[in-house]
CSV table of C-alpha atoms in Angstrom, one decimal:
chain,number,residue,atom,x,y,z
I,208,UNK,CA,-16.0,12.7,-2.4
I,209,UNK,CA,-16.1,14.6,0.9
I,210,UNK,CA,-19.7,15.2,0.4
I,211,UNK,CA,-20.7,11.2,-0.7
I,212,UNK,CA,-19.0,10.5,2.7
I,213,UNK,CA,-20.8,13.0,4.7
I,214,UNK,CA,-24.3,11.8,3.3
I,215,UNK,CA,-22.9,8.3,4.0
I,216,UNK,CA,-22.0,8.7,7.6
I,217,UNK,CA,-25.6,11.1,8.4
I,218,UNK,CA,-27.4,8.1,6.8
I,219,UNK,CA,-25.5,5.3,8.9
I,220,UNK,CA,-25.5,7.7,12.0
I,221,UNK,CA,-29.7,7.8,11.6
I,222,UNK,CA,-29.8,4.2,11.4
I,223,UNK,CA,-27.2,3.5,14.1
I,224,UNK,CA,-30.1,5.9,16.4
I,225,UNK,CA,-33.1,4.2,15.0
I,226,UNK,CA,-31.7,0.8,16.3
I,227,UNK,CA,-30.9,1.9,19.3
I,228,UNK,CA,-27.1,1.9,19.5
I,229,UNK,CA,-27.4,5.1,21.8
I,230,UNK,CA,-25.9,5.5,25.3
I,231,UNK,CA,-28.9,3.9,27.3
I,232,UNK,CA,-27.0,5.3,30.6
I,233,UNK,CA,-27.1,9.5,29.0
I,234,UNK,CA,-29.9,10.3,31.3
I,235,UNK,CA,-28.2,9.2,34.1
I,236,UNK,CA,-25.1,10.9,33.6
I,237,UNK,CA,-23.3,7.7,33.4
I,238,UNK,CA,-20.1,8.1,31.1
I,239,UNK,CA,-20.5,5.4,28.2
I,240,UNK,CA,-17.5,5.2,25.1
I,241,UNK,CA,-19.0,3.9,22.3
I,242,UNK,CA,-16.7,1.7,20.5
I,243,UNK,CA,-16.6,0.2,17.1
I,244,UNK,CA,-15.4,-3.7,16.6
I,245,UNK,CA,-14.6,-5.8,13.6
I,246,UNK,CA,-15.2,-9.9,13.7
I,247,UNK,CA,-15.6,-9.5,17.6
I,248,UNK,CA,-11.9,-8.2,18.0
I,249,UNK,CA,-11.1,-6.0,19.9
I,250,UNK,CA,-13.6,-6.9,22.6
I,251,UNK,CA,-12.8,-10.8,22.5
I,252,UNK,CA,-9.3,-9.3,23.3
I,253,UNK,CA,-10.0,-7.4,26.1
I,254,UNK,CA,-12.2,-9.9,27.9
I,255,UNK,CA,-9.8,-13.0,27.4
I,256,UNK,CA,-7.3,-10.7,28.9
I,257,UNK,CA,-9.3,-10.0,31.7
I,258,UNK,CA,-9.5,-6.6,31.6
I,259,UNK,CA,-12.9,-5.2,30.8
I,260,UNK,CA,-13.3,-5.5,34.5
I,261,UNK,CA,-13.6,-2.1,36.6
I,262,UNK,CA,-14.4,0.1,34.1
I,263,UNK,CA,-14.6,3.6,35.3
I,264,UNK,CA,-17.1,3.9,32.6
I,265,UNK,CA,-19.3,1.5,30.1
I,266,UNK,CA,-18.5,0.5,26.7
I,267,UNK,CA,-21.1,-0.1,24.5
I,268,UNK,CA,-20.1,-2.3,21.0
I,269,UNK,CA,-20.6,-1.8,17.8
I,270,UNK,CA,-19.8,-4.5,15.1
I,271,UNK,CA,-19.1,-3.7,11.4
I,272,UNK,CA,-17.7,-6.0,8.5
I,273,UNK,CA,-15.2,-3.4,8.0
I,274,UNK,CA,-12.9,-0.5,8.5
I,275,UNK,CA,-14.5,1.9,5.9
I,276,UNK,CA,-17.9,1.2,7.6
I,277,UNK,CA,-16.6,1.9,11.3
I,278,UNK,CA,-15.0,5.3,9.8
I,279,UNK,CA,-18.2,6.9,8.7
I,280,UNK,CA,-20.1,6.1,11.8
I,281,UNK,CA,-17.0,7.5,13.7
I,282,UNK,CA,-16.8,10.8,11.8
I,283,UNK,CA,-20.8,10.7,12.0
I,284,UNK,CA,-20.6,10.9,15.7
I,285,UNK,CA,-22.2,7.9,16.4
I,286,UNK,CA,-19.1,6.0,17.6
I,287,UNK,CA,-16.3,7.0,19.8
I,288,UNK,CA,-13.3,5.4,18.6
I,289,UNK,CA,-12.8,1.8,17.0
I,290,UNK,CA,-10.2,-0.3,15.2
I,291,UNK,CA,-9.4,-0.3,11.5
I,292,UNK,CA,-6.3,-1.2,9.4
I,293,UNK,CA,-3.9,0.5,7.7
I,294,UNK,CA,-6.4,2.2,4.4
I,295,UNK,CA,-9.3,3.2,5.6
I,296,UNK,CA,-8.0,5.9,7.4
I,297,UNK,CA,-6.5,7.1,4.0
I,298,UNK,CA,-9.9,7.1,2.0
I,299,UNK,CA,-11.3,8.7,5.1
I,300,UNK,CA,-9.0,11.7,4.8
I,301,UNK,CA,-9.4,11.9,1.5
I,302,UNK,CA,-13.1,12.7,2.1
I,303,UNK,CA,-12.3,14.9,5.1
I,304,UNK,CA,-14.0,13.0,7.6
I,305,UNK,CA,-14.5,14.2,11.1
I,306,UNK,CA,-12.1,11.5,12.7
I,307,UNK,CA,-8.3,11.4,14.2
I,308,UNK,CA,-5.9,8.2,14.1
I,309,UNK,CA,-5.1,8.4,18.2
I,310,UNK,CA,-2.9,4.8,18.6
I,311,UNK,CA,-1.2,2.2,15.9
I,312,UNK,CA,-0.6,-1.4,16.7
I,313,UNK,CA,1.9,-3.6,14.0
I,314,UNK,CA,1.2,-7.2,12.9
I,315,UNK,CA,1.8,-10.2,10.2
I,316,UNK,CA,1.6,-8.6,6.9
I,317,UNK,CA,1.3,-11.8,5.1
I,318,UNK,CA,-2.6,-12.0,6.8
I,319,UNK,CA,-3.4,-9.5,3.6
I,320,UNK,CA,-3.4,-12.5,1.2
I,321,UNK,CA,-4.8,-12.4,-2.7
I,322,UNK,CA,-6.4,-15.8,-2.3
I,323,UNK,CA,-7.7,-18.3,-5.5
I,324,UNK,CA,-10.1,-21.1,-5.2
I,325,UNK,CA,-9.3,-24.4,-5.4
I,326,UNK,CA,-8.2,-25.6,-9.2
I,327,UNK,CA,-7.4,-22.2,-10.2
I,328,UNK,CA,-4.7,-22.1,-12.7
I,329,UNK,CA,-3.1,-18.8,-11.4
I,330,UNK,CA,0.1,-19.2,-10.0
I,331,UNK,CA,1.5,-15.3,-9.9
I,332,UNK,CA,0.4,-11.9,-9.5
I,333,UNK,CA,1.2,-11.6,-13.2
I,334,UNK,CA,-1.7,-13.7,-14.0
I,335,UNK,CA,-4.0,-11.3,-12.1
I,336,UNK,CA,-4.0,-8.7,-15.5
I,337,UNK,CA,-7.6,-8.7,-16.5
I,338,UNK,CA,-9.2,-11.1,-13.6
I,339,UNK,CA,-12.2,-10.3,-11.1
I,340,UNK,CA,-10.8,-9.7,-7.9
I,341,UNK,CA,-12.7,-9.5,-4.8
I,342,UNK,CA,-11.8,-6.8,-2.1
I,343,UNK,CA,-13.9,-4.4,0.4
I,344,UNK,CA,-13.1,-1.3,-1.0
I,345,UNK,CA,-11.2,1.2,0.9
I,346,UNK,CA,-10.1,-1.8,3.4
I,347,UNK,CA,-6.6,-3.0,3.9
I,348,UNK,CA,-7.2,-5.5,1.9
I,349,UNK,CA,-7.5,-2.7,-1.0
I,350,UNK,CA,-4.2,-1.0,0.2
I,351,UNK,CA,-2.2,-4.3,-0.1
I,352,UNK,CA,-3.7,-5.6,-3.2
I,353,UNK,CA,-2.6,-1.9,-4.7
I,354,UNK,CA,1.1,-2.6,-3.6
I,355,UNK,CA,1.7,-6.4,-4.6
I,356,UNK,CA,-0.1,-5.5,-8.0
I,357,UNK,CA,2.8,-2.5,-8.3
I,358,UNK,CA,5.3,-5.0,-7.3
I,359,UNK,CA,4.5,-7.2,-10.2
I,360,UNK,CA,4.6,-4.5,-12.9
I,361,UNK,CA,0.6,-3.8,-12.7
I,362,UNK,CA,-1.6,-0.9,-12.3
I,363,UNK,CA,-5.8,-1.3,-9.9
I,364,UNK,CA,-6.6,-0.4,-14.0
I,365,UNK,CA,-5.1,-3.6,-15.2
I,366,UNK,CA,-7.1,-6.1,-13.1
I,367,UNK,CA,-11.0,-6.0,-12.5
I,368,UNK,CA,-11.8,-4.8,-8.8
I,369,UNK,CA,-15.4,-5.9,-7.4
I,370,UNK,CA,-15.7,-4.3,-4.2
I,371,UNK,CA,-17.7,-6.5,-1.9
I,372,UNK,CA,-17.8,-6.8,1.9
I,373,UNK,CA,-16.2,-10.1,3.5
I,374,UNK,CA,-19.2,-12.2,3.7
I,375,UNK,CA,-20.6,-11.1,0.2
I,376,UNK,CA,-17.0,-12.0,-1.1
I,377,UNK,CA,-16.6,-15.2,1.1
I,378,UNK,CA,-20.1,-16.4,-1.0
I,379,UNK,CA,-18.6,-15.1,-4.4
I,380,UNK,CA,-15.3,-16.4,-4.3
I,381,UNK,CA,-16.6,-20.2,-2.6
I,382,UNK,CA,-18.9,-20.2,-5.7
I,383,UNK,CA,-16.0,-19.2,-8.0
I,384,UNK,CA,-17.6,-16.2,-9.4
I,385,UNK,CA,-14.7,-14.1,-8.9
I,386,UNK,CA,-10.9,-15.2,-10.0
I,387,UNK,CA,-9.5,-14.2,-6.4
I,388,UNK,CA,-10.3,-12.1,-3.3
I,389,UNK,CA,-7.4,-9.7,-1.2
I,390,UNK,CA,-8.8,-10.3,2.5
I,391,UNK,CA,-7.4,-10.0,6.0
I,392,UNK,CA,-7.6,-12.8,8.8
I,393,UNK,CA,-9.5,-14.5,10.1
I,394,UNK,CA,-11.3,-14.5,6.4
I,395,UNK,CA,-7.6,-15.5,5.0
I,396,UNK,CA,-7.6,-18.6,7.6
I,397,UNK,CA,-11.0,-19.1,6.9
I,398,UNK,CA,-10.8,-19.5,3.3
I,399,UNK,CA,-7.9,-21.8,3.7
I,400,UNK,CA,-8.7,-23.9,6.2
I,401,UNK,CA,-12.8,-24.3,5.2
I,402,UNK,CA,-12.9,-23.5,1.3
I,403,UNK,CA,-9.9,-25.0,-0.3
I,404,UNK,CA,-8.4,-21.4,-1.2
I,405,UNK,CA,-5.0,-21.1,-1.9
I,406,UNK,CA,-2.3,-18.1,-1.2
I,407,UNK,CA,-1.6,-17.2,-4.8
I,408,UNK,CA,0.5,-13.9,-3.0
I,409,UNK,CA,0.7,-12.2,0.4
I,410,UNK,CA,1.4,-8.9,1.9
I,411,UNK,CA,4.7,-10.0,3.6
I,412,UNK,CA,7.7,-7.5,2.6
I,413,UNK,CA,5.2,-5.1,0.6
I,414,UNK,CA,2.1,-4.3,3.0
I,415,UNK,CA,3.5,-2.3,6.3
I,416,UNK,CA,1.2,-4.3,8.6
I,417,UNK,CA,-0.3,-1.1,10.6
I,418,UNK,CA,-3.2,-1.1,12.0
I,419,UNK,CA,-5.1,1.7,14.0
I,420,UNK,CA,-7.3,2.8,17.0
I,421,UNK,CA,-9.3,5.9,15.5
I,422,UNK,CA,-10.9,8.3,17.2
I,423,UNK,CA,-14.4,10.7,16.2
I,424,UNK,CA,-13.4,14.3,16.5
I,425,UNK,CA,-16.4,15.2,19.0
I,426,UNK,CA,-15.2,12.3,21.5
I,427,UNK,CA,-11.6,14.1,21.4
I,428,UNK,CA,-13.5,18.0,22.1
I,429,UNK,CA,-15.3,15.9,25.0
I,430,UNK,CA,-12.8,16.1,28.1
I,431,UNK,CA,-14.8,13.1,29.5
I,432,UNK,CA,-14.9,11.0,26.7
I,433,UNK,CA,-11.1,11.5,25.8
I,434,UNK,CA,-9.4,10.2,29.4
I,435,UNK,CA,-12.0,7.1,28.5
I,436,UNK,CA,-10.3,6.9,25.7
I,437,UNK,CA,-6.8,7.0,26.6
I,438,UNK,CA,-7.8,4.2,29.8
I,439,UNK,CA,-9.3,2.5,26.5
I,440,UNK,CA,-6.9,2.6,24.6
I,441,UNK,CA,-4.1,1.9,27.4
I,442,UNK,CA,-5.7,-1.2,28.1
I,443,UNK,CA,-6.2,-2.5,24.7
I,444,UNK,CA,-2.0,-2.0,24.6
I,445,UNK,CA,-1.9,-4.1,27.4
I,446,UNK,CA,-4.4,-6.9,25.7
I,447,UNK,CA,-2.2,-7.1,22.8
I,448,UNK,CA,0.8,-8.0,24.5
I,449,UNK,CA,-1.0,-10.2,27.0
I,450,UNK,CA,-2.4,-12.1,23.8
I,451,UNK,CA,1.3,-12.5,22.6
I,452,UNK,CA,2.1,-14.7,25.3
I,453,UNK,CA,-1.1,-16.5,25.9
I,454,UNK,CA,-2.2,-17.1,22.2
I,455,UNK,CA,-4.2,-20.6,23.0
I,456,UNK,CA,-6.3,-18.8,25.5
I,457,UNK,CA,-6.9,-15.8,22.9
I,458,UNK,CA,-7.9,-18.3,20.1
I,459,UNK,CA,-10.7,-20.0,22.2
I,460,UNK,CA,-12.1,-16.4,23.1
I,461,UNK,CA,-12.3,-15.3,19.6
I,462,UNK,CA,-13.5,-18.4,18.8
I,463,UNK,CA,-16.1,-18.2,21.2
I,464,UNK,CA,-16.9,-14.4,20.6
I,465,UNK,CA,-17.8,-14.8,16.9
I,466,UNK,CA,-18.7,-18.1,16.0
I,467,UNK,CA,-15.3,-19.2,14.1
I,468,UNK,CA,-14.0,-22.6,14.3
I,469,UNK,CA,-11.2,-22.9,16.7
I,470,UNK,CA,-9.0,-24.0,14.1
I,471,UNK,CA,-9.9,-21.0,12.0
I,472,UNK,CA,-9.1,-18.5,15.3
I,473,UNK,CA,-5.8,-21.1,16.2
I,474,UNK,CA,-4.4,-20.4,12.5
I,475,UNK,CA,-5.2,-16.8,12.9
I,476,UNK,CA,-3.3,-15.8,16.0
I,477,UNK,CA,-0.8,-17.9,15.2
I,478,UNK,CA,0.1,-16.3,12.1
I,479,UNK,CA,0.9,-12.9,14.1
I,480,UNK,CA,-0.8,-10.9,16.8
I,481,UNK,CA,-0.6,-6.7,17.1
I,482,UNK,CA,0.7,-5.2,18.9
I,483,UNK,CA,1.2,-1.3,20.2
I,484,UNK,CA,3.2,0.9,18.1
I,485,UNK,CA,3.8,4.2,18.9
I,486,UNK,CA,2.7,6.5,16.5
I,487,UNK,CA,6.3,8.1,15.3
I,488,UNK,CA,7.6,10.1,12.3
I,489,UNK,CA,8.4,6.7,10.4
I,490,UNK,CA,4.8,5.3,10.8
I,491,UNK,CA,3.1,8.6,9.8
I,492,UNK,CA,6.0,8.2,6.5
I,493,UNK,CA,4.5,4.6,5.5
I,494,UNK,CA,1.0,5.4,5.8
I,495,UNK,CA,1.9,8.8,3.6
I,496,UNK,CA,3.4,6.5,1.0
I,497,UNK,CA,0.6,4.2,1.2
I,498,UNK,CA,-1.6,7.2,0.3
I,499,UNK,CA,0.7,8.9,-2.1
I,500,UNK,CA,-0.1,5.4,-4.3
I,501,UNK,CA,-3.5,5.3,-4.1
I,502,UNK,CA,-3.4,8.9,-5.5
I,503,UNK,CA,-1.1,8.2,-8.1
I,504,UNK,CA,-3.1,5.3,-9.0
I,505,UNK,CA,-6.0,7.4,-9.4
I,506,UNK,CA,-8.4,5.4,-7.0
I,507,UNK,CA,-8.3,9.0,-4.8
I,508,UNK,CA,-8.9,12.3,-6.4
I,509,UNK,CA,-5.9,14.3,-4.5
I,510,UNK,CA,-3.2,14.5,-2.1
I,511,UNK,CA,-3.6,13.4,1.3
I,512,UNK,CA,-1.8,14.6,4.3
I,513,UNK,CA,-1.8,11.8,6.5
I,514,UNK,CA,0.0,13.1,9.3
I,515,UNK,CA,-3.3,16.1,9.6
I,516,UNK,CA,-5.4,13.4,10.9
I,517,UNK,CA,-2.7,11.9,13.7
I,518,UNK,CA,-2.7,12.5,17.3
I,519,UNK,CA,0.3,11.1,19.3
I,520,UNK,CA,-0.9,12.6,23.0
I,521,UNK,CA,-1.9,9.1,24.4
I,522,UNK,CA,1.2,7.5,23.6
I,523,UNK,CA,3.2,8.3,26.5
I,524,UNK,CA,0.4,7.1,29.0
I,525,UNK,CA,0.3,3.6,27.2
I,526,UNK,CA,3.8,3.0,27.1
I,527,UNK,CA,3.7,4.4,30.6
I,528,UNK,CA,0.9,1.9,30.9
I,529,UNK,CA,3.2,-1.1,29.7
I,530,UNK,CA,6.2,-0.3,31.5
């Protein structure tokens, strides 16, 4: 596995060069932090908040469908940190991947949702046995569906993965090839609001709701690229609990950033925002469960130590940050 990932993130790294997501500014000496962004979040955030102003550096963005994705390019090198939920981290672990978990944030679980189309005669994750289920693999989407199929006295073996990436999925669920799809918002708000879908069961009181800020293991040996990161990442604390109190504002910006309807973005935020968690013995613990299923379920091939690939030495500047 650790050697599919490596070829994996070499491949993605050549094409991230050839299309030109370099640091345009290298020659100059300029200090750029290359960051990598899911559904125009993180930096939708930052700007509504106001604060990508004054950099003492540049960011350049990067935007992948998903977590698994954004971890290869990160252990590849060819992105400094970015944002992923609560499993990829896991699955990158489990392939050894050059990367380190460096801040968490906490939100709504119940954005993880196992949706069906419209007319579907589910009604319970007991009627998932046998079905097609939609779900990017290694995403937190995977993680939750994992736990609420435990929960209901199932095993991943008694239901029918097919591992597609949210717009693939989006098409194959609308079109009803698939019996239901585990996705995160704003495809969960999406779906409901613009395809008829229907919550058949969330990831409220099963999912832990963690998401995470990881970094590549060359940006953290670079002294200049890691006090980037910790202003980064200090300021992306600060977005989150600015969006808390100003969720209107942050549903037009994300609207605005990535082409969502504003009622799509409205039902989104307002379903839960992150925000900073410090990265403490009880966090590491949940994630290390997390893991310890997907092992025992046989989807990974060993043990993972979660807490190897954690670094808690920004936390006190954020929360200094917030104070």
């Amino acid at each position: 596995m650790s050697r599919r990932f490596d070829l994996r993130a070499a491949v993605f790294a050549a094409a991230l060069l050839l299309s030109g997501c370099t640091p345009s500014a290298a020659d100059t000496g300029e200090l750029v932090l290359k960051v990598g962004d899911q559904k125009g979040n993180a930096q939708s955030l930052l700007s509504s908040a106001g604060l990508l102003k004054d950099l003492p550096y540049k960011i350049e963005w990067s935007t992948f469908t998903s977590g698994p994705p954004l971890l290869e390019a990160a252990s590849a090198g060819a992105i400094d940190l970015g944002g992923v939920g609560n499993t990829p981290p896991i699955f990158a672990a489990a392939a050894n991947a050059k990367i380190t978990v460096v801040a968490a944030a906490k939100g709504d679980a119940s954005s993880d949702a196992i949706l069906v189309p419209e007319g579907s005669p589910l009604t319970g994750a007991n009627a998932l046995r046998g079905k097609q289920i939609a779900v990017a693999k290694g995403s937190s989407a995977h993680g939750s569906l994992l736990l609420v199929l435990q929960r209901a006295g199932l095993s991943i073996t008694d239901v029918k993965p097919v591992f597609l990436a949210p717009a693939e999925a989006f098409a194959a669920f609308t079109q009803k090839r698939v019996d239901a799809w585990a996705i995160w918002d704003p495809y969960t708000s999406q779906a409901l609001l613009e395809a008829g879908a229907r919550v058949l069961v969330d990831g409220a009181g099963v999912a832990n709701g963690y998401s995470f800020q990881v970094a590549s293991r060359a940006a953290l040996d670079n002294s200049r690229k890691t006090g980037a990161v910790k202003d980064y990442l200090s300021r992306l604390a600060k977005a989150q609990h600015w969006s808390d109190t100003h969720r209107a504002e942050r549903a037009k910006a994300w609207a605005a950033e990535t082409g969502l309807s504003l009622p799509v973005a409205e039902a989104a935020v307002a379903r839960g925002v992150d925000l900073y968690q410090p990265l403490t013995p009880e966090v590491v613990a949940s994630e290390q469960q997390l893991a310890d299923a997907f092992t025992a379920a046989k989807v990974l091939p060993g043990k993972v130590n979660f807490a190897e690939f954690v670094d808690n030495r920004f936390d006190a500047d954020i929360q200094a940050t917030l104070r």
